[in-house]
Each structure stands twice: as structure tokens, then as C-alpha cells.
Amino acid sequence: VGRNADGYRDAWAPHAEAQGFLLLCPEFSQSEFPGARHFSQGNARAPRAQWRFAALEAAVDAALAEQGDAPGREFALYGHSAGAQFVHRHLLLTGAARARRVVIANAGWYSFPDAGTPFPHGLGGLDLDPAALRAALARDVVILLGEADTDPHHPSLRRDAMTDRQGVNRLERGRNFHAAAQALAAAEGVP
């Protein structure tokens, strides 16, 4: 939510240098991606052509081209807090086919994989691609949660009746999201 790509870059840079990987920390600025609708919710209420998720892959392709590499390569995708909200919505709505590894870290709340619940708390009312959702459910995804992230009054935690149905803190919400995704995968016959 701080939109502090430079802080993430600085924290990850020593690991990228030690392991020899290209690190990209795109900044989703307030001016270009105003509010939660255009950032963490990916503008998914708009027609699919206006979704913001493509901006991520465009940034990856631009960086690859700058390095003399061909666009379209796979990458690992990590998002924290509001970035985790963007990442999991990107995954559920598009399948995130190019992301070989997806890490969702400490999202404050989620879009549950439920077409009966209106977006952004569920996927209801969106132009859903059933194949993309099935692909997302089949992915090897890491959901990072802090076992002490249980403060229901944390200042950056969204609190309202609809969101609180997911749980009253980040830990509960993450566990409930995981359980809902596993249940839908089982119901759909997706391993």
C-alpha cells in the first residue's frame, strides 16, 4: 500500500546479486494507478482490455528487451500486502501463465475464488475465464502468513462487514482464502 518499490528493490538486491537473477520492482504509482481499483484490484471491473494486470508483463518484457533477451519469458512473481492483493487477483483472473512461481505475502484481504460473491471480495460480476481460474487453482502457489499477524485493529487492515467475513485479521483471512481455493479445486477436480 506504500507503493515503495525502491524499498523492496533495496531489500532484495543483495539476494539477486548473490543468486544471479534479474530483479524487477515495478512501481505502481498513485498517478498512473490511482486508488485500490487501479492498483490492488487491477481495474478488473472494467472490460478485460482495461485490466491493469498486463502492465506487469509489459514491465517484465521491457526489462528483458533492455537486457537483450526475448520477451515472453517466465518469471517468479512476489507481492506483499497490497502487492499481494494485486498478485492473487492477477493469478485468479488471468492464470498468470508466465509466472513460474507465485508468492502471495500477507495480503490484508482477498478476492475469494467464488463467483457468487461480488468482486472485489469474490469474483462475481467479472468477465471470468473458467480456464484461467482452473489453471490458477492448479498452480503451485506460496501464501506467506505471519503467525503473529493477528491484530484486528492494525491501521492498514481493511475492516467492514463484507471483508470481516473473510476473518478479522490477516492470518485468518489468508488461511480462509487458502481453504476456499483448495475446496474449489477439489470440487472442480483440479489437483
PDB file of C-alpha atoms in Angstrom:
ATOM      1  CA  VAL A   1       0.000   0.000   0.000  1.00  0.00           C
ATOM      2  CA  GLY A   2       3.033   2.265   0.433  1.00  0.00           C
ATOM      3  CA  ARG A   3       3.880   1.877  -3.266  1.00  0.00           C
ATOM      4  CA  ASN A   4       7.523   1.762  -2.221  1.00  0.00           C
ATOM      5  CA  ALA A   5       9.111  -0.276  -4.969  1.00  0.00           C
ATOM      6  CA  ASP A   6      12.516   1.207  -4.124  1.00  0.00           C
ATOM      7  CA  GLY A   7      12.375  -0.259  -0.604  1.00  0.00           C
ATOM      8  CA  TYR A   8      11.630  -3.732  -1.957  1.00  0.00           C
ATOM      9  CA  ARG A   9      14.401  -3.324  -4.539  1.00  0.00           C
ATOM     10  CA  ASP A  10      16.909  -2.392  -1.851  1.00  0.00           C
ATOM     11  CA  ALA A  11      15.892  -5.345   0.338  1.00  0.00           C
ATOM     12  CA  TRP A  12      16.029  -7.910  -2.493  1.00  0.00           C
ATOM     13  CA  ALA A  13      19.089  -6.585  -4.392  1.00  0.00           C
ATOM     14  CA  PRO A  14      21.731  -8.453  -2.325  1.00  0.00           C
ATOM     15  CA  HIS A  15      19.865 -11.729  -2.929  1.00  0.00           C
ATOM     16  CA  ALA A  16      19.556 -11.035  -6.659  1.00  0.00           C
ATOM     17  CA  GLU A  17      23.267 -10.265  -6.880  1.00  0.00           C
ATOM     18  CA  ALA A  18      24.247 -13.342  -4.864  1.00  0.00           C
ATOM     19  CA  GLN A  19      21.993 -15.680  -6.869  1.00  0.00           C
ATOM     20  CA  GLY A  20      22.440 -14.035 -10.268  1.00  0.00           C
ATOM     21  CA  PHE A  21      18.863 -13.186 -11.151  1.00  0.00           C
ATOM     22  CA  LEU A  22      17.309 -10.104 -12.690  1.00  0.00           C
ATOM     23  CA  LEU A  23      15.248  -8.229 -10.103  1.00  0.00           C
ATOM     24  CA  LEU A  24      12.340  -6.041 -11.187  1.00  0.00           C
ATOM     25  CA  CYS A  25      10.339  -3.995  -8.716  1.00  0.00           C
ATOM     26  CA  PRO A  26       7.788  -2.096 -10.780  1.00  0.00           C
ATOM     27  CA  GLU A  27       6.300   0.939  -9.132  1.00  0.00           C
ATOM     28  CA  PHE A  28       2.545   1.192  -9.479  1.00  0.00           C
ATOM     29  CA  SER A  29       2.419   4.931  -8.846  1.00  0.00           C
ATOM     30  CA  GLN A  30      -0.627   6.670  -7.452  1.00  0.00           C
ATOM     31  CA  SER A  31      -0.742   8.925 -10.518  1.00  0.00           C
ATOM     32  CA  GLU A  32      -0.734   6.078 -13.072  1.00  0.00           C
ATOM     33  CA  PHE A  33      -2.698   3.551 -10.985  1.00  0.00           C
ATOM     34  CA  PRO A  34      -4.942   5.670  -8.739  1.00  0.00           C
ATOM     35  CA  GLY A  35      -6.590   4.052  -5.740  1.00  0.00           C
ATOM     36  CA  ALA A  36      -7.161   0.403  -4.953  1.00  0.00           C
ATOM     37  CA  ARG A  37      -9.377  -0.037  -8.006  1.00  0.00           C
ATOM     38  CA  HIS A  38      -6.489   0.547 -10.421  1.00  0.00           C
ATOM     39  CA  PHE A  39      -3.716  -0.994  -8.326  1.00  0.00           C
ATOM     40  CA  SER A  40      -4.564  -3.853  -5.993  1.00  0.00           C
ATOM     41  CA  GLN A  41      -7.848  -4.637  -7.750  1.00  0.00           C
ATOM     42  CA  GLY A  42      -6.281  -4.418 -11.213  1.00  0.00           C
ATOM     43  CA  ASN A  43      -9.198  -2.381 -12.636  1.00  0.00           C
ATOM     44  CA  ALA A  44     -10.941  -5.736 -13.050  1.00  0.00           C
ATOM     45  CA  ARG A  45     -14.431  -4.215 -13.010  1.00  0.00           C
ATOM     46  CA  ALA A  46     -13.638  -2.620 -16.372  1.00  0.00           C
ATOM     47  CA  PRO A  47     -13.666  -4.536 -19.662  1.00  0.00           C
ATOM     48  CA  ARG A  48     -10.803  -7.058 -19.845  1.00  0.00           C
ATOM     49  CA  ALA A  49      -8.798  -4.838 -22.245  1.00  0.00           C
ATOM     50  CA  GLN A  50      -8.562  -2.210 -19.471  1.00  0.00           C
ATOM     51  CA  TRP A  51      -7.365  -4.556 -16.736  1.00  0.00           C
ATOM     52  CA  ARG A  52      -4.059  -3.432 -15.189  1.00  0.00           C
ATOM     53  CA  PHE A  53      -2.516  -6.886 -14.932  1.00  0.00           C
ATOM     54  CA  ALA A  54      -0.937  -6.571 -18.393  1.00  0.00           C
ATOM     55  CA  ALA A  55       1.206  -3.697 -17.075  1.00  0.00           C
ATOM     56  CA  LEU A  56       3.205  -6.197 -15.031  1.00  0.00           C
ATOM     57  CA  GLU A  57       4.107  -8.378 -18.001  1.00  0.00           C
ATOM     58  CA  ALA A  58       4.846  -5.285 -20.116  1.00  0.00           C
ATOM     59  CA  ALA A  59       7.342  -4.156 -17.457  1.00  0.00           C
ATOM     60  CA  VAL A  60       8.979  -7.598 -17.472  1.00  0.00           C
ATOM     61  CA  ASP A  61       9.199  -7.608 -21.267  1.00  0.00           C
ATOM     62  CA  ALA A  62      10.677  -4.092 -21.334  1.00  0.00           C
ATOM     63  CA  ALA A  63      13.369  -5.108 -18.837  1.00  0.00           C
ATOM     64  CA  LEU A  64      14.130  -8.293 -20.790  1.00  0.00           C
ATOM     65  CA  ALA A  65      14.450  -6.304 -24.014  1.00  0.00           C
ATOM     66  CA  GLU A  66      16.811  -3.865 -22.291  1.00  0.00           C
ATOM     67  CA  GLN A  67      18.964  -6.843 -21.294  1.00  0.00           C
ATOM     68  CA  GLY A  68      18.938  -8.125 -24.897  1.00  0.00           C
ATOM     69  CA  ASP A  69      16.623 -11.001 -24.068  1.00  0.00           C
ATOM     70  CA  ALA A  70      13.467 -12.026 -25.896  1.00  0.00           C
ATOM     71  CA  PRO A  71      10.101 -11.053 -24.403  1.00  0.00           C
ATOM     72  CA  GLY A  72       7.686 -13.682 -23.158  1.00  0.00           C
ATOM     73  CA  ARG A  73       9.973 -15.496 -20.711  1.00  0.00           C
ATOM     74  CA  GLU A  74       8.704 -16.922 -17.446  1.00  0.00           C
ATOM     75  CA  PHE A  75       9.386 -15.135 -14.185  1.00  0.00           C
ATOM     76  CA  ALA A  76       8.805 -15.518 -10.458  1.00  0.00           C
ATOM     77  CA  LEU A  77       6.137 -13.224  -9.042  1.00  0.00           C
ATOM     78  CA  TYR A  78       6.055 -11.929  -5.468  1.00  0.00           C
ATOM     79  CA  GLY A  79       3.677  -9.444  -3.927  1.00  0.00           C
ATOM     80  CA  HIS A  80       3.421  -8.165  -0.359  1.00  0.00           C
ATOM     81  CA  SER A  81       0.388  -6.527   1.304  1.00  0.00           C
ATOM     82  CA  ALA A  82      -1.439  -4.534  -1.418  1.00  0.00           C
ATOM     83  CA  GLY A  83       1.030  -6.055  -3.895  1.00  0.00           C
ATOM     84  CA  ALA A  84      -0.132  -9.496  -2.720  1.00  0.00           C
ATOM     85  CA  GLN A  85      -3.692  -8.420  -3.445  1.00  0.00           C
ATOM     86  CA  PHE A  86      -2.657  -7.496  -6.996  1.00  0.00           C
ATOM     87  CA  VAL A  87      -0.748 -10.770  -7.419  1.00  0.00           C
ATOM     88  CA  HIS A  88      -3.521 -13.090  -6.263  1.00  0.00           C
ATOM     89  CA  ARG A  89      -6.131 -11.280  -8.370  1.00  0.00           C
ATOM     90  CA  HIS A  90      -3.800 -11.435 -11.377  1.00  0.00           C
ATOM     91  CA  LEU A  91      -3.445 -15.168 -10.738  1.00  0.00           C
ATOM     92  CA  LEU A  92      -7.161 -15.885 -10.308  1.00  0.00           C
ATOM     93  CA  LEU A  93      -8.337 -13.756 -13.223  1.00  0.00           C
ATOM     94  CA  THR A  94      -5.659 -14.461 -15.822  1.00  0.00           C
ATOM     95  CA  GLY A  95      -3.964 -17.674 -14.682  1.00  0.00           C
ATOM     96  CA  ALA A  96      -0.635 -15.749 -14.642  1.00  0.00           C
ATOM     97  CA  ALA A  97       0.700 -18.204 -17.213  1.00  0.00           C
ATOM     98  CA  ARG A  98       4.190 -16.679 -17.368  1.00  0.00           C
ATOM     99  CA  ALA A  99       4.733 -16.729 -13.602  1.00  0.00           C
ATOM    100  CA  ARG A 100       6.579 -19.959 -12.866  1.00  0.00           C
ATOM    101  CA  ARG A 101       6.428 -19.255  -9.126  1.00  0.00           C
ATOM    102  CA  VAL A 102       3.771 -17.163  -7.366  1.00  0.00           C
ATOM    103  CA  VAL A 103       4.217 -15.880  -3.810  1.00  0.00           C
ATOM    104  CA  ILE A 104       1.370 -14.039  -2.070  1.00  0.00           C
ATOM    105  CA  ALA A 105       2.704 -12.450   1.124  1.00  0.00           C
ATOM    106  CA  ASN A 106       0.480 -11.012   3.844  1.00  0.00           C
ATOM    107  CA  ALA A 107      -2.445  -9.711   1.839  1.00  0.00           C
ATOM    108  CA  GLY A 108      -4.790  -7.673   4.007  1.00  0.00           C
ATOM    109  CA  TRP A 109      -7.827  -9.226   2.302  1.00  0.00           C
ATOM    110  CA  TYR A 110      -8.661 -11.301  -0.745  1.00  0.00           C
ATOM    111  CA  SER A 111     -10.925 -11.882  -3.699  1.00  0.00           C
ATOM    112  CA  PHE A 112     -12.137 -15.352  -2.817  1.00  0.00           C
ATOM    113  CA  PRO A 113     -12.488 -17.783  -5.732  1.00  0.00           C
ATOM    114  CA  ASP A 114     -16.276 -17.558  -5.561  1.00  0.00           C
ATOM    115  CA  ALA A 115     -18.365 -16.340  -8.499  1.00  0.00           C
ATOM    116  CA  GLY A 116     -21.359 -15.915  -6.170  1.00  0.00           C
ATOM    117  CA  THR A 117     -19.669 -13.165  -4.144  1.00  0.00           C
ATOM    118  CA  PRO A 118     -19.346  -9.787  -5.900  1.00  0.00           C
ATOM    119  CA  PHE A 119     -15.895  -8.506  -6.794  1.00  0.00           C
ATOM    120  CA  PRO A 120     -13.643  -7.454  -5.136  1.00  0.00           C
ATOM    121  CA  HIS A 121     -14.487  -9.812  -2.232  1.00  0.00           C
ATOM    122  CA  GLY A 122     -15.213 -12.620  -4.690  1.00  0.00           C
ATOM    123  CA  LEU A 123     -15.177 -12.996  -8.447  1.00  0.00           C
ATOM    124  CA  GLY A 124     -18.863 -12.265  -9.071  1.00  0.00           C
ATOM    125  CA  GLY A 125     -19.766  -9.829 -11.816  1.00  0.00           C
ATOM    126  CA  LEU A 126     -16.472 -10.150 -13.687  1.00  0.00           C
ATOM    127  CA  ASP A 127     -15.658 -11.347 -17.191  1.00  0.00           C
ATOM    128  CA  LEU A 128     -14.278 -14.642 -15.894  1.00  0.00           C
ATOM    129  CA  ASP A 129     -12.328 -17.109 -17.979  1.00  0.00           C
ATOM    130  CA  PRO A 130     -13.089 -20.544 -16.452  1.00  0.00           C
ATOM    131  CA  ALA A 131      -9.907 -21.981 -17.996  1.00  0.00           C
ATOM    132  CA  ALA A 132      -7.774 -19.261 -16.353  1.00  0.00           C
ATOM    133  CA  LEU A 133      -9.378 -19.919 -12.964  1.00  0.00           C
ATOM    134  CA  ARG A 134      -8.812 -23.677 -13.296  1.00  0.00           C
ATOM    135  CA  ALA A 135      -5.192 -23.004 -14.287  1.00  0.00           C
ATOM    136  CA  ALA A 136      -4.787 -20.743 -11.236  1.00  0.00           C
ATOM    137  CA  LEU A 137      -6.194 -23.427  -8.935  1.00  0.00           C
ATOM    138  CA  ALA A 138      -3.723 -25.964 -10.339  1.00  0.00           C
ATOM    139  CA  ARG A 139      -0.700 -23.737  -9.712  1.00  0.00           C
ATOM    140  CA  ASP A 140       1.926 -24.257  -7.040  1.00  0.00           C
ATOM    141  CA  VAL A 141       1.374 -21.074  -5.022  1.00  0.00           C
ATOM    142  CA  VAL A 142       3.033 -19.977  -1.798  1.00  0.00           C
ATOM    143  CA  ILE A 143       0.901 -17.963   0.615  1.00  0.00           C
ATOM    144  CA  LEU A 144       3.094 -16.367   3.260  1.00  0.00           C
ATOM    145  CA  LEU A 145       1.350 -15.506   6.522  1.00  0.00           C
ATOM    146  CA  GLY A 146       2.731 -14.260   9.802  1.00  0.00           C
ATOM    147  CA  GLU A 147       1.539 -16.347  12.732  1.00  0.00           C
ATOM    148  CA  ALA A 148       1.527 -13.216  14.899  1.00  0.00           C
ATOM    149  CA  ASP A 149      -0.276 -11.089  12.256  1.00  0.00           C
ATOM    150  CA  THR A 150      -3.456 -11.210  14.306  1.00  0.00           C
ATOM    151  CA  ASP A 151      -4.153  -7.574  15.192  1.00  0.00           C
ATOM    152  CA  PRO A 152      -7.756  -6.884  14.162  1.00  0.00           C
ATOM    153  CA  HIS A 153      -7.144  -3.152  14.672  1.00  0.00           C
ATOM    154  CA  HIS A 154      -3.985  -2.734  12.604  1.00  0.00           C
ATOM    155  CA  PRO A 155      -4.227   0.696  10.932  1.00  0.00           C
ATOM    156  CA  SER A 156      -3.745  -0.655   7.397  1.00  0.00           C
ATOM    157  CA  LEU A 157      -6.195  -3.562   7.794  1.00  0.00           C
ATOM    158  CA  ARG A 158      -9.454  -3.097   5.927  1.00  0.00           C
ATOM    159  CA  ARG A 159     -12.399  -3.527   8.282  1.00  0.00           C
ATOM    160  CA  ASP A 160     -16.012  -3.669   7.109  1.00  0.00           C
ATOM    161  CA  ALA A 161     -18.781  -6.250   7.324  1.00  0.00           C
ATOM    162  CA  MET A 162     -18.065  -7.831   3.925  1.00  0.00           C
ATOM    163  CA  THR A 163     -14.301  -8.042   4.425  1.00  0.00           C
ATOM    164  CA  ASP A 164     -14.630  -9.296   8.007  1.00  0.00           C
ATOM    165  CA  ARG A 165     -16.465 -12.376   6.674  1.00  0.00           C
ATOM    166  CA  GLN A 166     -13.004 -13.473   5.479  1.00  0.00           C
ATOM    167  CA  GLY A 167     -11.654 -13.260   9.049  1.00  0.00           C
ATOM    168  CA  VAL A 168     -10.830 -10.499  11.489  1.00  0.00           C
ATOM    169  CA  ASN A 169      -7.080 -10.362  10.823  1.00  0.00           C
ATOM    170  CA  ARG A 170      -4.540 -11.153   8.091  1.00  0.00           C
ATOM    171  CA  LEU A 171      -3.735 -14.624   9.416  1.00  0.00           C
ATOM    172  CA  GLU A 172      -7.378 -15.744   9.493  1.00  0.00           C
ATOM    173  CA  ARG A 173      -8.083 -14.227   6.102  1.00  0.00           C
ATOM    174  CA  GLY A 174      -5.086 -15.921   4.494  1.00  0.00           C
ATOM    175  CA  ARG A 175      -5.957 -19.309   5.977  1.00  0.00           C
ATOM    176  CA  ASN A 176      -9.580 -18.955   4.889  1.00  0.00           C
ATOM    177  CA  PHE A 177      -8.557 -17.927   1.366  1.00  0.00           C
ATOM    178  CA  HIS A 178      -6.283 -20.974   1.131  1.00  0.00           C
ATOM    179  CA  ALA A 179      -9.070 -23.266   2.350  1.00  0.00           C
ATOM    180  CA  ALA A 180     -11.547 -21.773  -0.144  1.00  0.00           C
ATOM    181  CA  ALA A 181      -9.110 -22.236  -3.039  1.00  0.00           C
ATOM    182  CA  GLN A 182      -8.424 -25.837  -2.015  1.00  0.00           C
ATOM    183  CA  ALA A 183     -12.160 -26.558  -1.698  1.00  0.00           C
ATOM    184  CA  LEU A 184     -12.916 -25.126  -5.151  1.00  0.00           C
ATOM    185  CA  ALA A 185     -10.003 -27.033  -6.674  1.00  0.00           C
ATOM    186  CA  ALA A 186     -11.343 -30.268  -5.166  1.00  0.00           C
ATOM    187  CA  ALA A 187     -14.866 -29.529  -6.382  1.00  0.00           C
ATOM    188  CA  GLU A 188     -13.509 -28.815  -9.888  1.00  0.00           C
ATOM    189  CA  GLY A 189     -11.331 -31.920  -9.877  1.00  0.00           C
ATOM    190  CA  VAL A 190      -8.186 -29.806 -10.194  1.00  0.00           C
ATOM    191  CA  PRO A 191      -5.121 -31.225  -8.409  1.00  0.00           C
TER     192      PRO A 191
END
